[in-house]
mmCIF file of C-alpha atoms (C1' of nucleotides) in Angstrom:
data_model
loop_
_atom_site.group_PDB
_atom_site.id
_atom_site.type_symbol
_atom_site.label_atom_id
_atom_site.label_comp_id
_atom_site.label_asym_id
_atom_site.label_seq_id
_atom_site.Cartn_x
_atom_site.Cartn_y
_atom_site.Cartn_z
ATOM 1 C CA MET A 1 0.000 0.000 0.000
ATOM 2 C CA SER A 2 2.875 2.385 0.523
ATOM 3 C CA ARG A 3 3.974 1.437 -2.937
ATOM 4 C CA SER A 4 4.488 4.851 -4.513
ATOM 5 C CA VAL A 5 4.580 6.970 -1.409
ATOM 6 C CA ASP A 6 8.059 8.397 -1.403
ATOM 7 C CA TRP A 7 8.890 7.654 -4.981
ATOM 8 C CA SER A 8 7.581 10.193 -7.365
ATOM 9 C CA LEU A 9 7.879 12.983 -4.839
ATOM 10 C CA PHE A 10 11.471 13.485 -5.927
ATOM 11 C CA ASP A 11 11.174 12.360 -9.500
ATOM 12 C CA ASN A 12 10.274 15.700 -10.988
ATOM 13 C CA PRO A 13 12.761 18.436 -11.748
ATOM 14 C CA ALA A 14 11.251 21.061 -9.468
ATOM 15 C CA PRO A 15 11.685 19.236 -6.143
ATOM 16 C CA LEU A 16 15.095 17.989 -7.210
ATOM 17 C CA ILE A 17 16.131 21.548 -7.939
ATOM 18 C CA ASN A 18 14.727 22.773 -4.668
ATOM 19 C CA MET A 19 16.584 20.042 -2.842
ATOM 20 C CA ALA A 20 19.853 20.820 -4.584
ATOM 21 C CA SER A 21 19.440 24.500 -3.860
ATOM 22 C CA ARG A 22 18.976 23.880 -0.152
ATOM 23 C CA SER A 23 21.909 21.500 -0.027
ATOM 24 C CA PHE A 24 24.147 23.982 -1.801
ATOM 25 C CA ALA A 25 23.071 26.650 0.643
ATOM 26 C CA ARG A 26 23.797 24.515 3.681
ATOM 27 C CA LEU A 27 27.111 23.382 2.318
ATOM 28 C CA GLY A 28 28.118 26.846 1.218
ATOM 29 C CA ASP A 29 27.164 28.342 4.545
ATOM 30 C CA ARG A 30 29.369 25.860 6.328
ATOM 31 C CA GLN A 31 32.223 26.758 4.047
ATOM 32 C CA VAL A 32 32.108 30.527 4.291
ATOM 33 C CA LYS A 33 30.773 30.942 7.812
ATOM 34 C CA PRO A 34 34.231 30.449 9.361
ATOM 35 C CA LEU A 35 35.322 33.400 7.237
ATOM 36 C CA GLY A 36 32.494 35.590 8.503
ATOM 37 C CA PHE A 37 30.292 35.410 5.434
ATOM 38 C CA ALA A 38 26.975 33.829 4.548
ATOM 39 C CA ILE A 39 26.268 32.103 1.288
ATOM 40 C CA GLY A 40 23.626 34.594 0.230
ATOM 41 C CA GLN A 41 26.210 37.348 0.404
ATOM 42 C CA MET A 42 28.368 35.838 -2.298
ATOM 43 C CA PRO A 43 26.785 37.795 -5.162
ATOM 44 C CA VAL A 44 27.485 41.044 -3.344
ATOM 45 C CA VAL A 45 31.035 39.993 -2.600
ATOM 46 C CA TYR A 46 31.428 39.015 -6.217
ATOM 47 C CA LEU A 47 30.052 42.264 -7.589
ATOM 48 C CA LEU A 48 32.209 44.419 -5.337
ATOM 49 C CA ARG A 49 35.265 42.194 -5.285
ATOM 50 C CA ASP A 50 37.589 44.591 -7.088
ATOM 51 C CA GLY A 51 37.006 47.445 -4.694
ATOM 52 C CA GLY A 52 34.300 49.165 -6.682
ATOM 53 C CA SER A 53 31.053 50.534 -5.327
ATOM 54 C CA MET A 54 27.484 50.574 -6.469
ATOM 55 C CA SER A 55 24.026 51.422 -5.254
ATOM 56 C CA GLN A 56 21.704 49.059 -3.489
ATOM 57 C CA LYS A 57 19.478 49.088 -6.539
ATOM 58 C CA GLN A 58 22.270 48.021 -8.845
ATOM 59 C CA LEU A 59 23.304 45.262 -6.498
ATOM 60 C CA ALA A 60 19.752 43.933 -6.251
ATOM 61 C CA THR A 61 19.288 44.003 -10.011
ATOM 62 C CA LEU A 62 22.566 42.271 -10.802
ATOM 63 C CA ALA A 63 22.147 39.681 -8.052
ATOM 64 C CA LYS A 64 18.580 39.099 -9.250
ATOM 65 C CA ILE A 65 16.933 39.452 -5.891
ATOM 66 C CA GLU A 66 14.320 41.972 -4.833
ATOM 67 C CA GLN A 67 15.334 45.273 -3.370
ATOM 68 C CA PRO A 68 13.976 44.613 0.133
ATOM 69 C CA SER A 69 15.943 41.377 0.294
ATOM 70 C CA MET A 70 19.065 43.255 -0.671
ATOM 71 C CA ALA A 71 18.350 46.016 1.837
ATOM 72 C CA GLN A 72 18.005 43.498 4.622
ATOM 73 C CA MET A 73 21.146 41.661 3.628
ATOM 74 C CA LEU A 74 23.199 44.832 3.338
ATOM 75 C CA SER A 75 22.142 45.911 6.790
ATOM 76 C CA ARG A 76 23.385 42.593 8.173
ATOM 77 C CA MET A 77 26.600 42.939 6.216
ATOM 78 C CA GLU A 78 27.062 46.428 7.538
ATOM 79 C CA ARG A 79 26.383 45.218 11.070
ATOM 80 C CA ASP A 80 29.038 42.529 10.551
ATOM 81 C CA GLY A 81 31.577 44.984 9.217
ATOM 82 C CA LEU A 82 31.606 43.578 5.696
ATOM 83 C CA ILE A 83 30.400 46.607 3.762
ATOM 84 C CA GLN A 84 30.322 50.341 4.161
ATOM 85 C CA ARG A 85 28.043 52.977 2.703
ATOM 86 C CA SER A 86 29.002 56.425 1.561
ATOM 87 C CA PRO A 87 26.478 58.973 0.365
ATOM 88 C CA ASP A 88 26.237 59.285 -3.389
ATOM 89 C CA PRO A 89 27.345 62.851 -4.180
ATOM 90 C CA ALA A 90 25.223 62.807 -7.311
ATOM 91 C CA ASP A 91 21.997 61.526 -5.764
ATOM 92 C CA GLY A 92 20.803 62.287 -2.273
ATOM 93 C CA ARG A 93 18.553 59.262 -2.175
ATOM 94 C CA SER A 94 21.171 56.664 -2.738
ATOM 95 C CA SER A 95 24.418 55.607 -1.170
ATOM 96 C CA LEU A 96 27.357 53.804 -2.658
ATOM 97 C CA ILE A 97 28.154 50.445 -1.166
ATOM 98 C CA SER A 98 31.612 48.942 -1.080
ATOM 99 C CA LEU A 99 33.386 46.135 0.723
ATOM 100 C CA THR A 100 35.416 46.953 3.794
ATOM 101 C CA ARG A 101 39.125 46.230 3.766
ATOM 102 C CA GLY A 102 38.536 43.334 6.125
ATOM 103 C CA ALA A 103 36.053 41.777 3.741
ATOM 104 C CA MET A 104 38.317 42.346 0.743
ATOM 105 C CA ALA A 105 41.165 40.647 2.534
ATOM 106 C CA LYS A 106 39.143 37.490 2.959
ATOM 107 C CA ILE A 107 38.071 37.142 -0.665
ATOM 108 C CA PRO A 108 40.901 34.839 -1.756
ATOM 109 C CA LYS A 109 40.030 32.334 0.954
ATOM 110 C CA VAL A 110 36.364 32.582 0.047
ATOM 111 C CA ARG A 111 37.125 31.786 -3.577
ATOM 112 C CA GLU A 112 39.268 28.915 -2.483
ATOM 113 C CA VAL A 113 36.711 27.149 -0.299
ATOM 114 C CA MET A 114 33.908 27.797 -2.746
ATOM 115 C CA ASN A 115 35.889 26.309 -5.596
ATOM 116 C CA ALA A 116 36.844 23.320 -3.520
ATOM 117 C CA GLY A 117 33.230 22.702 -2.573
ATOM 118 C CA ASN A 118 32.117 22.999 -6.160
ATOM 119 C CA ARG A 119 34.725 20.533 -7.306
ATOM 120 C CA GLN A 120 33.561 18.024 -4.735
ATOM 121 C CA ALA A 121 29.906 18.432 -5.660
ATOM 122 C CA PHE A 122 30.706 17.640 -9.282
ATOM 123 C CA ASP A 123 33.263 15.033 -8.506
ATOM 124 C CA ASP A 124 32.025 12.347 -10.882
ATOM 125 C CA PHE A 125 30.714 14.720 -13.544
ATOM 126 C CA SER A 126 32.478 15.032 -16.851
ATOM 127 C CA LYS A 127 33.089 18.461 -18.296
ATOM 128 C CA ALA A 128 30.471 17.743 -20.909
ATOM 129 C CA GLU A 129 27.932 16.809 -18.284
ATOM 130 C CA ILE A 130 28.470 20.032 -16.384
ATOM 131 C CA THR A 131 28.134 21.997 -19.575
ATOM 132 C CA MET A 132 24.961 20.108 -20.374
ATOM 133 C CA LEU A 133 23.545 20.781 -16.919
ATOM 134 C CA VAL A 134 24.361 24.471 -17.100
ATOM 135 C CA ASP A 135 22.807 24.692 -20.532
ATOM 136 C CA LEU A 136 19.601 22.975 -19.486
ATOM 137 C CA LEU A 137 19.360 25.123 -16.380
ATOM 138 C CA ARG A 138 19.869 28.275 -18.369
ATOM 139 C CA ARG A 139 17.079 27.357 -20.723
ATOM 140 C CA LEU A 140 14.842 26.423 -17.825
ATOM 141 C CA ASN A 141 15.558 29.718 -16.113
ATOM 142 C CA SER A 142 14.735 31.681 -19.200
ATOM 143 C CA ASN A 143 11.431 29.820 -19.486
ATOM 144 C CA LEU A 144 10.681 30.501 -15.849
ATOM 145 C CA ASP A 145 11.561 34.166 -16.234
ATOM 146 C CA ARG A 146 9.219 34.390 -19.148
ATOM 147 C CA LEU A 147 6.398 32.727 -17.251
ATOM 148 C CA LEU A 148 6.908 34.979 -14.255
ATOM 149 C CA ALA A 149 6.973 38.065 -16.442
ATOM 150 C CA GLU A 150 3.914 37.010 -18.412
ATOM 151 C CA GLU A 151 1.616 36.292 -15.541
ATOM 152 C CA ASN A 152 2.806 39.265 -13.596
ATOM 153 C CA PRO A 153 0.640 42.264 -14.516
ATOM 154 C CA GLY A 154 3.277 44.349 -12.766
ATOM 155 C CA GLU A 155 6.096 45.443 -15.015
ATOM 156 C CA PRO A 156 5.452 44.637 -18.674
ATOM 157 C CA ARG A 157 8.604 46.409 -19.847
ATOM 158 C CA SER A 158 10.766 49.223 -18.609
ATOM 159 C CA MET B 1 35.957 47.468 -17.513
ATOM 160 C CA SER B 2 32.610 45.990 -16.609
ATOM 161 C CA ARG B 3 33.518 43.157 -18.925
ATOM 162 C CA SER B 4 32.849 40.185 -16.694
ATOM 163 C CA VAL B 5 30.721 41.835 -14.067
ATOM 164 C CA ASP B 6 27.378 40.157 -14.447
ATOM 165 C CA TRP B 7 28.535 37.308 -16.598
ATOM 166 C CA SER B 8 30.084 34.581 -14.665
ATOM 167 C CA LEU B 9 27.888 35.227 -11.675
ATOM 168 C CA PHE B 10 25.243 33.041 -13.259
ATOM 169 C CA ASP B 11 27.478 30.725 -15.201
ATOM 170 C CA ASN B 12 27.960 28.148 -12.489
ATOM 171 C CA PRO B 13 25.446 25.466 -11.637
ATOM 172 C CA ALA B 14 24.869 26.524 -8.039
ATOM 173 C CA PRO B 15 23.497 30.024 -8.693
ATOM 174 C CA LEU B 16 21.507 28.742 -11.652
ATOM 175 C CA ILE B 17 19.951 26.112 -9.440
ATOM 176 C CA ASN B 18 19.222 28.625 -6.726
ATOM 177 C CA MET B 19 17.619 30.922 -9.274
ATOM 178 C CA ALA B 20 15.488 28.142 -10.716
ATOM 179 C CA SER B 21 14.414 27.076 -7.254
ATOM 180 C CA ARG B 22 13.258 30.555 -6.366
ATOM 181 C CA SER B 23 11.445 30.969 -9.671
ATOM 182 C CA PHE B 24 9.686 27.644 -9.248
ATOM 183 C CA ALA B 25 8.642 28.681 -5.772
ATOM 184 C CA ARG B 26 7.249 31.997 -6.899
ATOM 185 C CA LEU B 27 5.453 30.467 -9.833
ATOM 186 C CA GLY B 28 4.120 27.580 -7.787
ATOM 187 C CA ASP B 29 2.912 29.902 -5.076
ATOM 188 C CA ARG B 30 0.976 31.903 -7.594
ATOM 189 C CA GLN B 31 -0.594 28.760 -8.923
ATOM 190 C CA VAL B 32 -1.725 27.168 -5.682
ATOM 191 C CA LYS B 33 -2.384 30.275 -3.602
ATOM 192 C CA PRO B 34 -5.841 30.792 -5.148
ATOM 193 C CA LEU B 35 -6.631 27.287 -3.913
ATOM 194 C CA GLY B 36 -5.516 28.122 -0.392
ATOM 195 C CA PHE B 37 -2.191 26.287 -0.460
ATOM 196 C CA ALA B 38 1.445 27.291 -0.480
ATOM 197 C CA ILE B 39 4.087 25.644 -2.597
ATOM 198 C CA GLY B 40 6.029 24.351 0.375
ATOM 199 C CA GLN B 41 2.993 22.395 1.488
ATOM 200 C CA MET B 42 2.908 20.264 -1.624
ATOM 201 C CA PRO B 43 4.978 17.421 -0.147
ATOM 202 C CA VAL B 44 2.572 17.162 2.777
ATOM 203 C CA VAL B 45 -0.417 17.227 0.474
ATOM 204 C CA TYR B 46 1.235 14.598 -1.662
ATOM 205 C CA LEU B 47 2.057 12.325 1.243
ATOM 206 C CA LEU B 48 -1.433 12.513 2.717
ATOM 207 C CA ARG B 49 -3.347 12.720 -0.533
ATOM 208 C CA ASP B 50 -5.153 9.385 -0.204
ATOM 209 C CA GLY B 51 -6.625 10.183 3.189
ATOM 210 C CA GLY B 52 -3.956 8.516 5.278
ATOM 211 C CA SER B 53 -2.291 9.949 8.332
ATOM 212 C CA MET B 54 1.214 10.023 9.695
ATOM 213 C CA SER B 55 3.272 11.649 12.394
ATOM 214 C CA GLN B 56 5.101 14.917 12.068
ATOM 215 C CA LYS B 57 8.365 13.038 12.180
ATOM 216 C CA GLN B 58 7.424 10.793 9.271
ATOM 217 C CA LEU B 59 6.281 13.771 7.231
ATOM 218 C CA ALA B 60 9.517 15.629 7.883
ATOM 219 C CA THR B 61 11.648 12.628 6.977
ATOM 220 C CA LEU B 62 9.799 11.862 3.765
ATOM 221 C CA ALA B 63 9.640 15.496 2.686
ATOM 222 C CA LYS B 64 13.339 15.822 3.499
ATOM 223 C CA ILE B 65 13.046 18.895 5.644
ATOM 224 C CA GLU B 66 13.962 19.305 9.287
ATOM 225 C CA GLN B 67 11.444 18.625 11.987
ATOM 226 C CA PRO B 68 11.135 22.245 13.180
ATOM 227 C CA SER B 69 10.409 23.388 9.623
ATOM 228 C CA MET B 70 7.686 20.785 9.383
ATOM 229 C CA ALA B 71 6.270 21.734 12.780
ATOM 230 C CA GLN B 72 6.030 25.354 11.737
ATOM 231 C CA MET B 73 4.411 24.495 8.438
ATOM 232 C CA LEU B 74 1.923 22.140 10.005
ATOM 233 C CA SER B 75 0.858 24.802 12.463
ATOM 234 C CA ARG B 76 0.194 27.143 9.556
ATOM 235 C CA MET B 77 -1.695 24.434 7.730
ATOM 236 C CA GLU B 78 -3.745 23.717 10.808
ATOM 237 C CA ARG B 79 -4.452 27.393 11.241
ATOM 238 C CA ASP B 80 -5.648 27.490 7.616
ATOM 239 C CA GLY B 81 -7.862 24.460 8.017
ATOM 240 C CA LEU B 82 -5.831 22.218 5.741
ATOM 241 C CA ILE B 83 -4.818 19.525 8.205
ATOM 242 C CA GLN B 84 -6.051 18.092 11.482
ATOM 243 C CA ARG B 85 -4.214 16.300 14.264
ATOM 244 C CA SER B 86 -5.497 13.436 16.324
ATOM 245 C CA PRO B 87 -3.592 11.972 19.243
ATOM 246 C CA ASP B 88 -1.738 8.785 18.431
ATOM 247 C CA PRO B 89 -3.349 6.124 20.630
ATOM 248 C CA ALA B 90 -0.115 4.162 20.653
ATOM 249 C CA ASP B 91 2.225 7.004 21.591
ATOM 250 C CA GLY B 92 1.364 9.877 23.866
ATOM 251 C CA ARG B 93 4.086 12.085 22.435
ATOM 252 C CA SER B 94 2.944 12.114 18.867
ATOM 253 C CA SER B 95 -0.188 12.926 16.935
ATOM 254 C CA LEU B 96 -1.412 11.669 13.613
ATOM 255 C CA ILE B 97 -1.781 14.283 10.911
ATOM 256 C CA SER B 98 -4.257 14.051 8.070
ATOM 257 C CA LEU B 99 -5.756 16.367 5.471
ATOM 258 C CA THR B 100 -9.129 17.913 6.146
ATOM 259 C CA ARG B 101 -11.981 17.144 3.798
ATOM 260 C CA GLY B 102 -11.737 20.655 2.427
ATOM 261 C CA ALA B 103 -8.089 20.151 1.549
ATOM 262 C CA MET B 104 -8.751 16.731 0.038
ATOM 263 C CA ALA B 105 -11.452 18.210 -2.164
ATOM 264 C CA LYS B 106 -9.034 20.670 -3.680
ATOM 265 C CA ILE B 107 -6.343 18.159 -4.600
ATOM 266 C CA PRO B 108 -7.512 17.530 -8.170
ATOM 267 C CA LYS B 109 -7.312 21.221 -8.980
ATOM 268 C CA VAL B 110 -3.909 21.434 -7.332
ATOM 269 C CA ARG B 111 -2.610 18.608 -9.494
ATOM 270 C CA GLU B 112 -4.050 20.263 -12.526
ATOM 271 C CA VAL B 113 -2.430 23.663 -12.092
ATOM 272 C CA MET B 114 0.873 22.147 -11.011
ATOM 273 C CA ASN B 115 1.001 19.937 -14.074
ATOM 274 C CA ALA B 116 0.114 22.820 -16.323
ATOM 275 C CA GLY B 117 2.858 24.972 -14.837
ATOM 276 C CA ASN B 118 5.372 22.192 -15.210
ATOM 277 C CA ARG B 119 4.467 21.675 -18.818
ATOM 278 C CA GLN B 120 4.964 25.356 -19.520
ATOM 279 C CA ALA B 121 8.313 25.478 -17.766
ATOM 280 C CA PHE B 122 9.581 22.647 -19.958
ATOM 281 C CA ASP B 123 7.832 23.811 -23.052
ATOM 282 C CA ASP B 124 10.781 23.514 -25.420
ATOM 283 C CA PHE B 125 12.423 20.548 -23.701
ATOM 284 C CA SER B 126 12.395 17.147 -25.316
ATOM 285 C CA LYS B 127 11.560 14.128 -23.232
ATOM 286 C CA ALA B 128 15.181 13.085 -23.441
ATOM 287 C CA GLU B 129 16.351 16.443 -22.175
ATOM 288 C CA ILE B 130 14.058 16.299 -19.181
ATOM 289 C CA THR B 131 15.260 12.793 -18.419
ATOM 290 C CA MET B 132 18.831 13.994 -18.731
ATOM 291 C CA LEU B 133 18.201 16.923 -16.427
ATOM 292 C CA VAL B 134 16.514 14.743 -13.814
ATOM 293 C CA ASP B 135 19.354 12.274 -13.992
ATOM 294 C CA LEU B 136 22.047 14.901 -13.581
ATOM 295 C CA LEU B 137 20.163 16.486 -10.705
ATOM 296 C CA ARG B 138 19.739 13.181 -8.967
ATOM 297 C CA ARG B 139 23.443 12.499 -9.177
ATOM 298 C CA LEU B 140 24.214 15.994 -7.972
ATOM 299 C CA ASN B 141 21.850 15.592 -5.050
ATOM 300 C CA SER B 142 23.409 12.353 -4.037
ATOM 301 C CA ASN B 143 26.847 13.973 -4.099
ATOM 302 C CA LEU B 144 25.566 16.860 -2.021
ATOM 303 C CA ASP B 145 23.937 14.503 0.455
ATOM 304 C CA ARG B 146 27.192 12.683 0.812
ATOM 305 C CA LEU B 147 29.135 15.894 1.376
ATOM 306 C CA LEU B 148 26.651 17.118 3.952
ATOM 307 C CA ALA B 149 26.714 13.799 5.764
ATOM 308 C CA GLU B 150 30.486 13.567 5.712
ATOM 309 C CA GLU B 151 31.242 16.944 7.130
ATOM 310 C CA ASN B 152 28.423 16.726 9.601
ATOM 311 C CA PRO B 153 29.640 15.061 12.793
ATOM 312 C CA GLY B 154 25.974 14.763 13.734
ATOM 313 C CA GLU B 155 24.219 11.627 12.527
ATOM 314 C CA PRO B 156 26.619 9.125 10.974
ATOM 315 C CA ARG B 157 23.964 6.496 10.293
ATOM 316 C CA SER B 158 20.568 5.557 11.621
ATOM 317 C "C1'" DT C 1 11.433 1.641 41.062
ATOM 318 C "C1'" DA C 2 14.705 5.106 39.967
ATOM 319 C "C1'" DT C 3 17.875 6.427 36.663
ATOM 320 C "C1'" DT C 4 19.267 6.997 32.253
ATOM 321 C "C1'" DG C 5 18.755 7.396 27.532
ATOM 322 C "C1'" DT C 6 15.980 7.985 23.322
ATOM 323 C "C1'" DT C 7 12.393 9.925 20.720
ATOM 324 C "C1'" DA C 8 8.415 13.254 19.209
ATOM 325 C "C1'" DT C 9 7.211 17.876 19.456
ATOM 326 C "C1'" DA C 10 7.697 22.479 20.665
ATOM 327 C "C1'" DT C 11 10.099 26.782 21.061
ATOM 328 C "C1'" DA C 12 13.621 30.298 20.266
ATOM 329 C "C1'" DG C 13 16.456 32.717 17.290
ATOM 330 C "C1'" DG C 14 18.364 33.697 12.801
ATOM 331 C "C1'" DT C 15 18.706 33.957 7.506
ATOM 332 C "C1'" DT C 16 16.971 34.627 3.020
ATOM 333 C "C1'" DC C 17 13.546 35.299 0.270
ATOM 334 C "C1'" DC C 18 8.911 37.476 -1.045
ATOM 335 C "C1'" DA C 19 4.845 41.227 -1.460
ATOM 336 C "C1'" DA C 20 3.130 45.531 -0.115
ATOM 337 C "C1'" DT C 21 3.698 50.004 1.444
ATOM 338 C "C1'" DG C 22 5.859 54.232 3.352
ATOM 339 C "C1'" DT C 23 9.260 58.112 2.943
ATOM 340 C "C1'" DA C 24 12.312 61.173 1.000
ATOM 341 C "C1'" DT C 25 14.716 62.899 -2.941
ATOM 342 C "C1'" DA C 26 14.903 63.825 -8.026
ATOM 343 C "C1'" DT C 27 13.023 65.342 -12.146
ATOM 344 C "C1'" DG C 28 10.109 67.093 -15.896
ATOM 345 C "C1'" DG C 29 6.041 69.726 -17.513
ATOM 346 C "C1'" DG C 30 2.974 73.311 -16.876
ATOM 347 C "C1'" DC D 1 8.461 77.804 -9.204
ATOM 348 C "C1'" DC D 2 5.204 74.017 -8.147
ATOM 349 C "C1'" DC D 3 3.216 69.795 -8.531
ATOM 350 C "C1'" DA D 4 2.940 65.082 -10.326
ATOM 351 C "C1'" DT D 5 5.494 61.272 -11.035
ATOM 352 C "C1'" DA D 6 9.427 58.388 -10.751
ATOM 353 C "C1'" DT D 7 13.047 56.518 -8.111
ATOM 354 C "C1'" DA D 8 16.034 54.800 -3.965
ATOM 355 C "C1'" DC D 9 15.691 53.097 0.125
ATOM 356 C "C1'" DA D 10 13.435 51.617 4.473
ATOM 357 C "C1'" DT D 11 9.931 49.107 6.941
ATOM 358 C "C1'" DT D 12 6.497 45.623 7.910
ATOM 359 C "C1'" DG D 13 4.705 41.178 7.779
ATOM 360 C "C1'" DG D 14 4.925 36.578 6.396
ATOM 361 C "C1'" DA D 15 6.780 32.084 4.505
ATOM 362 C "C1'" DA D 16 10.097 28.503 4.500
ATOM 363 C "C1'" DC D 17 14.163 27.043 5.670
ATOM 364 C "C1'" DC D 18 17.982 26.221 9.220
ATOM 365 C "C1'" DT D 19 20.494 25.196 14.115
ATOM 366 C "C1'" DA D 20 20.200 24.609 18.880
ATOM 367 C "C1'" DT D 21 17.569 23.620 22.956
ATOM 368 C "C1'" DA D 22 13.797 22.499 25.936
ATOM 369 C "C1'" DT D 23 9.979 19.461 27.304
ATOM 370 C "C1'" DA D 24 7.537 15.438 27.814
ATOM 371 C "C1'" DA D 25 6.595 10.616 26.961
ATOM 372 C "C1'" DC D 26 8.435 6.268 26.263
ATOM 373 C "C1'" DA D 27 11.915 2.390 26.847
ATOM 374 C "C1'" DA D 28 15.549 -0.113 28.837
ATOM 375 C "C1'" DT D 29 18.091 -1.305 32.705
ATOM 376 C "C1'" DA D 30 20.485 -1.297 37.042
#
DNA sequence: TATTGTTATATAGGTTCCAATGTATATGGG
DNA sequence: CCCATATACATTGGAACCTATATAACAATA
């Protein structure tokens, strides 16, 4: 009677993707937490890694998360001494965000552990298989973006 | 100078998977919210869909989320009239969870909209490509599980 | 039976996401 | 110059995860 109970629950792409996403997050958090970072902060670190600065809006757009999520994350990063804000001389509403020297100094180690973790996760994958996976995921994401944009009466275009 | 800024951020599998997971969640939420469900509740609905009942622990294990996450979700589902708890006659600590009649009645429509959404997301994918994607994801998940289990001094085996 | 350990839930605290809304600064047209 | 609108950011509230503990019932044993 419990024949198909826990079978097809993880046979579809969506739950598998959700599962992988959570596992990556847990694993990544373990890797970068000793360095004082969280996994969700990686896009910000990446975007500001060469000492540049940009507005909260830019960061949210490039990292593809909503502005409130970015605002919340930046306030935690500021609290933890990872970023600093300086008023934008050209626009009184916005401030320019950059990494602190302490955060910059830790970037090499961050790259290192992240790369190591990635290698392990794709241990038995051939280069072709990784390429294939990335390609399929990119197509899937573009489909999903389209669906989200379509059914969202919000912003048809800019 | 902004040559590689927003390029390689989404070239690796992990961020692509995270992105897809979030998109699926948003899309799924839109689809099942009119029916009174949330996307995260789908595993519970699936596991109890034929009127059976099980403990919170079983649900958490089968849905592959932690027990506190399940507890929190079940309390929301109870609040929303989707599930009911009855004391387990055989064990005073646990209660048996089952779907309410109202929730059961809505399952066909849930299946319908979920299937439709899935079809759209994989619109331009061949059957072989979906199979390939599922296969790659399953392998990835098993690698990730292994990594999480290894580095976790917590539960070696059960 | 009293102690000790295990198990099922519950609770607390924190992160990352979302939607919706408020606030303050720019900006462009009358 | 003033007002309407657009924009940048902040705030609120909620969902779905996590880790770490507490509580209470059960189970095994000394």
